[in-house]
Coordinates of C-alpha atoms in Angstrom, one line a residue:
Chain A
M19 CA 23.8 67.9 -55.3
A20 CA 20.4 68.0 -53.6
R21 CA 19.2 65.1 -55.7
A22 CA 22.1 62.9 -54.7
A23 CA 21.3 63.5 -51.1
L24 CA 17.9 61.9 -51.6
Q25 CA 19.5 58.7 -53.0
P26 CA 19.6 55.9 -50.4
K27 CA 23.1 55.3 -49.1
K28 CA 23.0 51.7 -50.2
R29 CA 26.3 50.0 -50.6
I30 CA 26.7 47.1 -53.1
G31 CA 25.4 43.8 -51.7
E32 CA 23.7 45.4 -48.7
G33 CA 19.9 45.3 -48.2
P34 CA 17.0 43.2 -47.2
V35 CA 17.2 39.4 -47.5
P36 CA 16.5 38.3 -51.1
G37 CA 12.8 37.7 -51.5
A38 CA 12.0 39.5 -48.3
N39 CA 8.4 40.0 -49.5
M40 CA 7.9 36.3 -49.8
V41 CA 9.2 35.5 -46.3
P42 CA 5.9 36.0 -44.4
A43 CA 3.9 33.7 -46.8
A44 CA 6.7 31.2 -46.7
T45 CA 6.7 31.0 -42.9
V46 CA 2.9 30.5 -43.0
I47 CA 3.3 27.7 -45.5
A48 CA 6.0 26.1 -43.2
A49 CA 3.6 26.4 -40.3
I50 CA 0.8 24.7 -42.3
F51 CA 3.2 21.8 -43.0
V52 CA 3.9 21.3 -39.3
S53 CA 0.7 19.3 -39.3
A54 CA 2.4 16.8 -41.6
L55 CA 4.9 16.0 -38.9
P56 CA 4.7 12.4 -37.6
I57 CA 3.0 13.2 -34.3
V58 CA 0.5 10.5 -33.6
V59 CA -1.7 11.3 -30.6
Q60 CA -5.2 10.5 -29.6
D61 CA -6.1 14.1 -28.7
G62 CA -6.2 17.2 -30.9
W63 CA -5.2 20.1 -28.6
F64 CA -2.4 21.5 -30.6
P65 CA -2.9 25.1 -31.8
D66 CA -3.8 25.8 -35.5
L67 CA -0.3 27.0 -36.2
G68 CA -0.9 28.2 -39.7
F69 CA -3.7 30.5 -38.6
L70 CA -1.8 31.8 -35.6
M71 CA 1.2 32.6 -37.9
L72 CA -1.1 34.4 -40.4
V73 CA -2.7 36.5 -37.7
A74 CA 0.6 37.3 -36.1
W75 CA 2.1 38.6 -39.4
R76 CA -1.0 40.6 -40.2
L77 CA -1.1 42.2 -36.8
R78 CA 2.6 43.2 -37.0
R79 CA 2.4 44.7 -40.5
S80 CA -0.6 45.8 -42.6
D81 CA 1.4 45.3 -45.9
V82 CA 2.8 41.8 -45.5
W83 CA 0.5 40.5 -48.3
P84 CA -2.6 41.6 -50.2
A85 CA -5.6 40.4 -48.2
W86 CA -6.7 37.9 -50.9
W87 CA -3.5 35.8 -50.4
A88 CA -5.2 34.3 -47.3
A89 CA -7.6 32.4 -49.6
P90 CA -4.9 30.2 -51.4
L91 CA -3.0 29.8 -48.1
G92 CA -6.2 28.7 -46.5
L93 CA -6.9 26.2 -49.3
L94 CA -3.4 24.7 -48.7
N95 CA -4.1 24.5 -45.0
D96 CA -7.4 22.7 -45.7
A97 CA -5.8 20.2 -48.1
V98 CA -2.8 19.5 -45.8
T99 CA -4.5 19.3 -42.4
G100 CA -7.6 17.5 -43.6
L101 CA -10.2 20.1 -42.6
P102 CA -13.3 20.4 -44.9
L103 CA -12.1 22.2 -48.0
G104 CA -13.1 25.9 -47.9
L105 CA -13.2 26.2 -44.1
S106 CA -9.8 27.8 -43.8
V107 CA -10.3 29.7 -47.1
T108 CA -13.3 31.4 -45.6
V109 CA -12.0 31.9 -42.0
W110 CA -8.6 33.1 -43.0
T111 CA -9.8 35.6 -45.6
F112 CA -12.5 36.8 -43.2
A113 CA -9.8 37.3 -40.6
M114 CA -7.8 39.5 -43.0
L115 CA -10.8 41.7 -43.7
V116 CA -11.6 41.9 -40.0
L117 CA -8.0 43.1 -39.3
D118 CA -8.2 45.7 -42.2
F119 CA -11.3 47.0 -40.5
A120 CA -9.6 47.0 -37.1
D121 CA -6.7 49.0 -38.6
R122 CA -9.1 51.7 -39.7
R123 CA -10.9 51.8 -36.3
T124 CA -8.1 51.6 -33.8
I125 CA -6.0 54.7 -33.4
W126 CA -3.7 53.6 -30.6
R127 CA -2.9 50.0 -30.2
D128 CA -0.7 48.3 -27.6
Y129 CA 0.3 44.8 -27.1
W130 CA -2.7 43.9 -25.0
I131 CA -5.2 45.0 -27.7
E132 CA -3.3 42.9 -30.3
W133 CA -3.5 39.9 -28.0
V134 CA -7.2 40.4 -27.5
L135 CA -7.7 40.8 -31.3
A136 CA -5.8 37.6 -31.9
A137 CA -7.7 35.8 -29.2
L138 CA -11.0 36.8 -30.7
L139 CA -9.9 35.6 -34.1
I140 CA -8.8 32.3 -32.5
V141 CA -12.2 31.9 -30.9
M142 CA -13.8 32.6 -34.3
D143 CA -11.5 30.0 -36.0
L144 CA -12.1 27.2 -33.6
A145 CA -15.8 27.9 -33.2
A146 CA -16.0 27.7 -37.0
Q147 CA -14.1 24.4 -37.0
W148 CA -16.4 23.1 -34.2
Q149 CA -19.6 24.2 -36.1
V150 CA -18.5 22.7 -39.4
A151 CA -17.5 19.4 -37.5
A152 CA -21.0 19.4 -36.0
W153 CA -22.6 19.9 -39.5
T154 CA -20.5 17.0 -40.9
G155 CA -21.6 14.5 -38.3
A156 CA -19.3 15.1 -35.4
K157 CA -21.4 17.1 -32.9
L158 CA -19.6 17.6 -29.6
A159 CA -20.2 19.9 -26.7
F160 CA -18.6 23.3 -27.3
I161 CA -16.7 22.9 -24.0
T162 CA -14.4 20.4 -25.9
A163 CA -13.1 23.3 -28.0
V164 CA -12.2 25.4 -25.0
P165 CA -8.9 23.8 -24.1
N166 CA -7.6 24.4 -27.7
I167 CA -8.8 28.0 -27.6
L168 CA -7.0 28.6 -24.3
I169 CA -3.8 26.9 -25.5
S170 CA -3.9 28.8 -28.8
A171 CA -4.5 32.2 -27.2
A172 CA -1.8 31.5 -24.6
S173 CA 0.8 30.5 -27.3
F174 CA 0.1 33.6 -29.4
P175 CA 2.7 35.8 -27.7
L176 CA 5.3 33.2 -28.5
L177 CA 4.3 33.3 -32.2
A178 CA 4.3 37.1 -32.2
W179 CA 7.8 37.1 -30.7
L180 CA 9.0 34.6 -33.4
I181 CA 7.4 36.7 -36.1
A182 CA 9.1 39.9 -34.8
S183 CA 12.5 38.1 -35.0
I184 CA 11.8 36.9 -38.5
D185 CA 10.6 40.4 -39.5
R186 CA 13.7 42.1 -38.1
W187 CA 15.9 39.5 -39.9
R188 CA 14.3 39.9 -43.3
F189 CA 14.7 43.7 -43.3
S190 CA 18.1 43.8 -41.7
R191 CA 20.9 45.5 -43.6
R192 CA 23.6 42.9 -44.2
Chain B
M6 CA 2.1 52.5 -30.2
A7 CA 0.0 54.0 -33.0
A8 CA -1.9 51.5 -35.1
P9 CA -0.3 50.6 -38.4
S10 CA -1.5 53.1 -41.1
G11 CA -3.2 50.0 -42.4
P12 CA -4.8 49.9 -45.8
R13 CA -4.3 53.6 -46.4
P14 CA -1.7 54.1 -49.0
G15 CA -1.6 57.8 -49.1
W16 CA -2.2 60.0 -52.2
S17 CA -1.0 57.6 -54.9
R18 CA -3.9 56.8 -57.1
R19 CA -2.1 53.6 -58.3
A20 CA -1.7 52.3 -54.8
Q21 CA -5.3 53.2 -54.0
Y22 CA -6.5 51.2 -56.9
G23 CA -4.2 48.3 -56.0
L24 CA -5.6 48.2 -52.5
F25 CA -9.2 48.4 -53.8
F26 CA -8.7 45.5 -56.2
S27 CA -7.0 43.5 -53.4
F28 CA -10.1 44.1 -51.3
I29 CA -12.4 42.9 -54.1
A30 CA -10.1 39.9 -54.6
A31 CA -10.4 39.1 -50.9
I32 CA -14.2 39.3 -51.1
I33 CA -14.1 37.0 -54.1
G34 CA -11.8 34.6 -52.1
L35 CA -14.3 34.7 -49.2
A36 CA -17.1 33.8 -51.6
I37 CA -15.2 31.0 -53.2
G38 CA -14.3 29.7 -49.7
L39 CA -18.0 29.7 -48.7
I40 CA -19.0 27.8 -51.9
L41 CA -16.2 25.3 -51.4
L42 CA -17.3 24.8 -47.7
A43 CA -20.9 24.3 -48.8
F44 CA -19.8 21.6 -51.2
S45 CA -17.6 19.9 -48.7
I46 CA -20.4 19.8 -46.2
A47 CA -23.1 18.7 -48.6
A48 CA -21.1 16.5 -51.0
P49 CA -17.7 15.7 -49.5
E50 CA -16.9 13.0 -52.1
R51 CA -16.5 15.8 -54.7
F52 CA -13.1 16.7 -53.5
H53 CA -11.6 13.3 -53.0
S54 CA -9.1 13.6 -55.8
L55 CA -7.7 16.9 -54.4
R56 CA -7.6 15.4 -50.9
G57 CA -5.8 12.4 -52.2
A58 CA -3.2 14.5 -54.0
A59 CA -2.5 16.5 -50.8
L60 CA -2.1 13.3 -48.9
D61 CA 0.4 12.0 -51.4
A62 CA 2.3 15.3 -51.2
T63 CA 2.7 15.3 -47.4
A64 CA 3.0 11.5 -46.7
P65 CA 6.7 11.3 -47.7
V66 CA 7.6 14.0 -45.1
S67 CA 5.6 12.2 -42.4
D68 CA 7.0 8.8 -43.4
A69 CA 10.6 9.9 -43.5
L70 CA 10.5 11.7 -40.1
H71 CA 8.5 8.9 -38.6
E72 CA 11.6 6.8 -38.4
V73 CA 13.3 9.5 -36.3
T74 CA 10.4 9.9 -33.8
A75 CA 10.0 6.1 -33.6
T76 CA 13.7 5.7 -32.7
V77 CA 13.7 8.4 -30.1
S78 CA 10.6 7.2 -28.4
G79 CA 11.8 3.6 -28.6
V80 CA 15.1 4.6 -26.9
A81 CA 13.2 6.4 -24.2
S82 CA 10.7 3.7 -23.4
G83 CA 13.5 1.0 -23.9
A84 CA 15.5 2.7 -21.1
G85 CA 12.5 2.7 -18.9
N86 CA 12.2 -1.1 -19.2
Y87 CA 15.6 -1.5 -17.4
W88 CA 14.3 0.2 -14.4
D89 CA 13.2 -2.3 -11.7
A90 CA 14.0 -5.1 -14.2
A91 CA 14.3 -7.9 -11.7
R92 CA 10.8 -7.5 -10.3
Q93 CA 9.4 -7.1 -13.8
N94 CA 11.1 -10.3 -14.8
G95 CA 9.5 -12.2 -11.9
N96 CA 6.1 -10.8 -12.8
L97 CA 6.5 -11.6 -16.4
K98 CA 7.5 -15.2 -15.7
R99 CA 4.4 -15.7 -13.5
E100 CA 2.2 -14.2 -16.2
N101 CA 3.9 -16.2 -18.9
A102 CA 3.1 -19.5 -17.0
A103 CA -0.5 -18.5 -16.5
L104 CA -0.9 -17.5 -20.2
R105 CA 0.6 -20.8 -21.4
Q106 CA -2.1 -22.6 -19.5
Q107 CA -4.8 -20.3 -20.9
I108 CA -3.5 -20.8 -24.5
T109 CA -3.8 -24.5 -24.2
E110 CA -7.4 -24.1 -23.0
A111 CA -8.1 -21.6 -25.8
R112 CA -6.6 -24.1 -28.4
A113 CA -8.9 -26.8 -27.1
I114 CA -11.9 -24.4 -27.4
M115 CA -10.9 -23.4 -30.9
L116 CA -10.8 -27.0 -32.0
D117 CA -14.1 -27.6 -30.4
N118 CA -15.5 -24.5 -32.1
R119 CA -14.3 -25.5 -35.5
E120 CA -15.8 -29.0 -35.2
L121 CA -19.1 -27.5 -34.1
R122 CA -19.1 -25.0 -37.0
Q123 CA -18.5 -27.7 -39.4
T124 CA -21.4 -29.7 -38.1
L125 CA -23.6 -26.6 -38.4
H126 CA -22.2 -25.9 -42.0
L127 CA -21.5 -22.3 -40.9
R128 CA -19.7 -20.4 -43.6
E129 CA -16.3 -19.3 -42.2
E130 CA -15.6 -15.7 -42.9
T131 CA -11.9 -15.0 -42.8
P132 CA -11.1 -11.3 -43.1
K133 CA -8.9 -10.6 -46.1
T134 CA -5.9 -8.3 -45.6
V135 CA -5.7 -5.7 -48.4
A136 CA -2.6 -3.8 -47.4
V137 CA -0.4 -3.1 -44.5
G138 CA 1.0 0.4 -43.8
R139 CA 2.4 2.5 -41.1
I140 CA 0.5 5.1 -39.1
V141 CA 2.7 8.1 -39.8
S142 CA 0.7 11.1 -38.6
S143 CA -2.5 12.2 -36.9
S144 CA -4.7 15.3 -36.9
F145 CA -3.2 16.9 -33.7
E146 CA -4.4 20.4 -34.7
S147 CA -8.1 19.6 -35.2
P148 CA -11.1 18.6 -33.2
R149 CA -11.6 15.7 -35.6
R150 CA -9.7 12.5 -35.1
F151 CA -7.9 11.4 -38.3
A152 CA -4.6 9.5 -38.9
I153 CA -2.5 9.1 -42.0
L154 CA -1.6 5.6 -43.1
S155 CA 1.3 5.0 -45.5
A156 CA -0.7 2.8 -47.9
G157 CA -2.9 4.0 -50.7
S158 CA -4.7 3.1 -53.8
N159 CA -1.5 1.6 -55.3
D160 CA -1.7 -1.0 -52.6
G161 CA -5.4 -1.6 -53.2
V162 CA -6.8 0.5 -50.4
Q163 CA -10.3 1.9 -51.1
E164 CA -12.6 4.3 -49.2
G165 CA -14.6 2.7 -46.4
M166 CA -12.3 -0.2 -45.7
P167 CA -11.8 -1.1 -42.1
V168 CA -8.4 -0.6 -40.6
R169 CA -7.0 -2.5 -37.6
S170 CA -3.8 -3.0 -35.8
A171 CA -2.5 -6.2 -34.2
K172 CA -4.2 -5.1 -30.9
G173 CA -7.5 -3.9 -32.1
L174 CA -9.7 -1.8 -34.4
I175 CA -8.3 1.6 -35.5
G176 CA -11.0 3.0 -37.8
R177 CA -11.9 3.1 -41.4
V178 CA -10.5 4.6 -44.6
L179 CA -11.8 8.1 -45.4
D180 CA -9.6 9.5 -48.2
V181 CA -7.3 7.6 -50.5
G182 CA -4.2 8.9 -52.2
A183 CA -1.9 6.9 -54.4
F184 CA 0.4 5.9 -51.6
A185 CA -1.2 7.3 -48.4
S186 CA -4.7 7.3 -47.0
R187 CA -6.6 9.2 -44.2
I188 CA -8.3 7.1 -41.6
L189 CA -11.3 8.1 -39.5
L190 CA -10.4 6.9 -36.1
V191 CA -12.9 5.1 -33.8
S192 CA -12.4 8.0 -31.4
D193 CA -13.8 10.6 -33.9
R194 CA -17.3 11.9 -33.1
S195 CA -18.7 10.8 -36.4
S196 CA -17.5 7.3 -36.1
T197 CA -20.1 4.8 -34.8
V198 CA -19.1 1.1 -34.4
P199 CA -21.6 -1.6 -33.6
A200 CA -20.1 -3.6 -30.8
R201 CA -20.8 -5.9 -28.0
L202 CA -19.6 -6.6 -24.5
L203 CA -17.2 -9.5 -24.5
V204 CA -18.4 -11.0 -21.2
S205 CA -22.2 -11.0 -21.7
G206 CA -22.4 -10.6 -25.5
Q207 CA -24.8 -7.7 -25.0
A208 CA -25.1 -5.4 -28.1
V209 CA -23.7 -1.9 -27.6
L210 CA -22.9 1.1 -29.8
C211 CA -19.5 2.7 -29.6
Q212 CA -19.2 6.3 -30.6
G213 CA -16.1 8.5 -30.4
R214 CA -15.8 11.5 -28.2
G215 CA -13.1 13.4 -30.1
D216 CA -10.6 13.3 -27.2
G217 CA -9.1 9.9 -27.6
T218 CA -11.9 8.1 -25.7
V219 CA -15.2 6.5 -26.9
E220 CA -18.6 6.4 -25.5
V221 CA -20.4 3.1 -25.3
R222 CA -24.2 2.8 -24.8
P223 CA -26.3 -0.3 -24.6
L224 CA -28.9 -0.8 -27.4
E225 CA -31.5 -2.0 -25.0
V226 CA -32.8 0.3 -22.4
G227 CA -32.3 -1.1 -18.9
R228 CA -29.7 -1.5 -16.2
N229 CA -26.3 -0.1 -17.0
P230 CA -24.5 -3.3 -18.1
F231 CA -20.9 -1.9 -17.9
H232 CA -18.2 -2.3 -15.3
P233 CA -14.8 -0.7 -15.3
G234 CA -12.4 -2.9 -17.1
D235 CA -14.9 -4.6 -19.4
A236 CA -13.6 -5.4 -22.8
I237 CA -15.7 -4.4 -25.9
V238 CA -15.3 -6.1 -29.2
T239 CA -16.9 -5.4 -32.6
S240 CA -20.1 -7.3 -33.4
G241 CA -19.9 -7.4 -37.2
V242 CA -23.4 -6.0 -37.5
G243 CA -23.7 -3.6 -40.4
G244 CA -21.2 -5.6 -42.5
L245 CA -18.3 -3.1 -42.4
Y246 CA -16.2 -4.1 -39.5
P247 CA -15.3 -7.8 -39.0
P248 CA -16.7 -9.3 -35.8
L249 CA -14.7 -10.0 -32.6
V250 CA -12.0 -7.4 -33.2
P251 CA -11.0 -5.9 -29.8
L252 CA -12.3 -2.3 -29.7
A253 CA -12.2 -0.6 -26.3
R254 CA -11.9 -1.1 -22.6
V255 CA -14.3 0.6 -20.1
I256 CA -12.7 3.0 -17.8
R257 CA -15.6 4.6 -16.0
L258 CA -19.4 4.6 -16.0
S259 CA -21.6 7.5 -17.2
N260 CA -25.3 8.1 -16.9
D261 CA -26.6 5.8 -19.6
G262 CA -23.5 4.1 -20.6
A263 CA -19.8 4.2 -20.1
I264 CA -16.6 5.9 -21.2
A265 CA -13.9 3.6 -22.7
I266 CA -10.5 3.9 -24.3
P267 CA -9.6 2.3 -27.6
I268 CA -7.5 -0.9 -27.1
A269 CA -5.4 -0.1 -30.1
D270 CA -3.4 2.8 -28.6
L271 CA -2.4 5.0 -31.5
G272 CA 0.7 6.3 -29.8
A273 CA 2.2 2.9 -29.5
T274 CA 0.7 1.5 -32.7
T275 CA 2.9 1.8 -35.8
V276 CA 1.4 -0.7 -38.2
G277 CA -2.2 -0.5 -39.6
I278 CA -3.8 -3.4 -41.4
V279 CA -6.4 -2.5 -44.1
E280 CA -9.0 -5.3 -44.5
Q281 CA -11.8 -5.9 -46.9
P282 CA -15.2 -4.8 -45.7
Y283 CA -16.6 -7.8 -43.8
E284 CA -19.6 -8.1 -46.0
P285 CA -19.2 -5.4 -48.8
E286 CA -22.8 -5.8 -50.1
A287 CA -24.3 -5.3 -46.7
S288 CA -22.3 -2.2 -45.8
A289 CA -22.9 -0.6 -49.2
A290 CA -26.6 -1.2 -48.9
A291 CA -27.0 0.0 -45.3
P292 CA -24.6 2.5 -43.9
V293 CA -24.2 2.0 -40.2
T294 CA -26.3 4.4 -38.2
S295 CA -27.6 4.3 -34.7
T296 CA -31.3 4.1 -35.8
Q297 CA -30.7 1.1 -38.0
E298 CA -28.7 -0.6 -35.2
A299 CA -31.4 -0.1 -32.7
T300 CA -34.0 -1.9 -34.9
Q301 CA -31.9 -5.0 -35.6

């Protein structure tokens, strides 16, 4: 039968991980809660893991989540990490829209372009954090945000690799 | 590699509409985010209840895992203490003898001081401890310097209360949850503590630099009064922080002041003591700012 040939050859119990559609958002939430870990330091140089994770997922796939999911995820990030409420909501949603735009405009994309895109978004994120901190009474020289930008941009490939592994795992036939 | 086909779902009208509404929803999310951000910059006290709830949600995680990290770091530093133990022992014995002598002198001075105060009828201000909690987390992903203390409104903690450790001043309470609170550390840029040099008593202002150090500047224009190694204590001006709490130690001089590191090292501090504002009426009436300090 011609129609039978079109049916996927799926055996019982084989297929993606249950809830595979929720896995990306779940990993972002897990990354947000990293900031609740009991790490007590005097200096804040650690990358904004939630944002890196969000960008890495979105760069890998355009259909991981509807763009507006970034808003509630950003709200959670604001509440957990203690940023001014609304900062991550704005920046994360804006990043999703920017990447939608980038998808339309780029025809060929290799790894370097993805890294540059991620680095630009990281600069935007940390510059926004720096600017809002300045508005709320903590004005520092912009040079103080540079180490964090470099560390975040340098750690992006690691995150991208992790995301790729998780992505393969969630769609693997088992 | 070709770019992902992106938000182009093909010919399905349903998928196209879904995408369009998702785009509209994202724009709405962006607008809501901007409004929230405007509120949190203009009127941050509006969201205190939400912030408190989030603190309560994450504090148990930090608190439970804190035991693990404390044990691990304790084992590591404990092992280090065995290295070169004989020489350390000798040094400590010498220091101990010197300190004993100094303590006796200090006790005599305290006695003298108390008698003098009594003759002057000076009111004795003893800072009242409100709550004691552990420092379980810090904002290691952010340019701002916050820490999480495992004591909240259930223990009587309120916004604005000063927090210190056994060694020195840590900061003041910013957000309060039911059993956790967020502390603005003295090393945050927006934290300004009126202080003075311990040796000369000269009034200085201590502002955080956001990287674990603080900047100290003299209030009077003139010669740079700092020397590396100088101790800086709170002055009690402004009414929030109690006087004579150790604050920072100068490490190097700058143009018009000096750079200092807080004496209460957060990495080694586990217990934070929340105290009543030193003079609540004064601190409520006049928030501590540099201009008001300069005119006092």
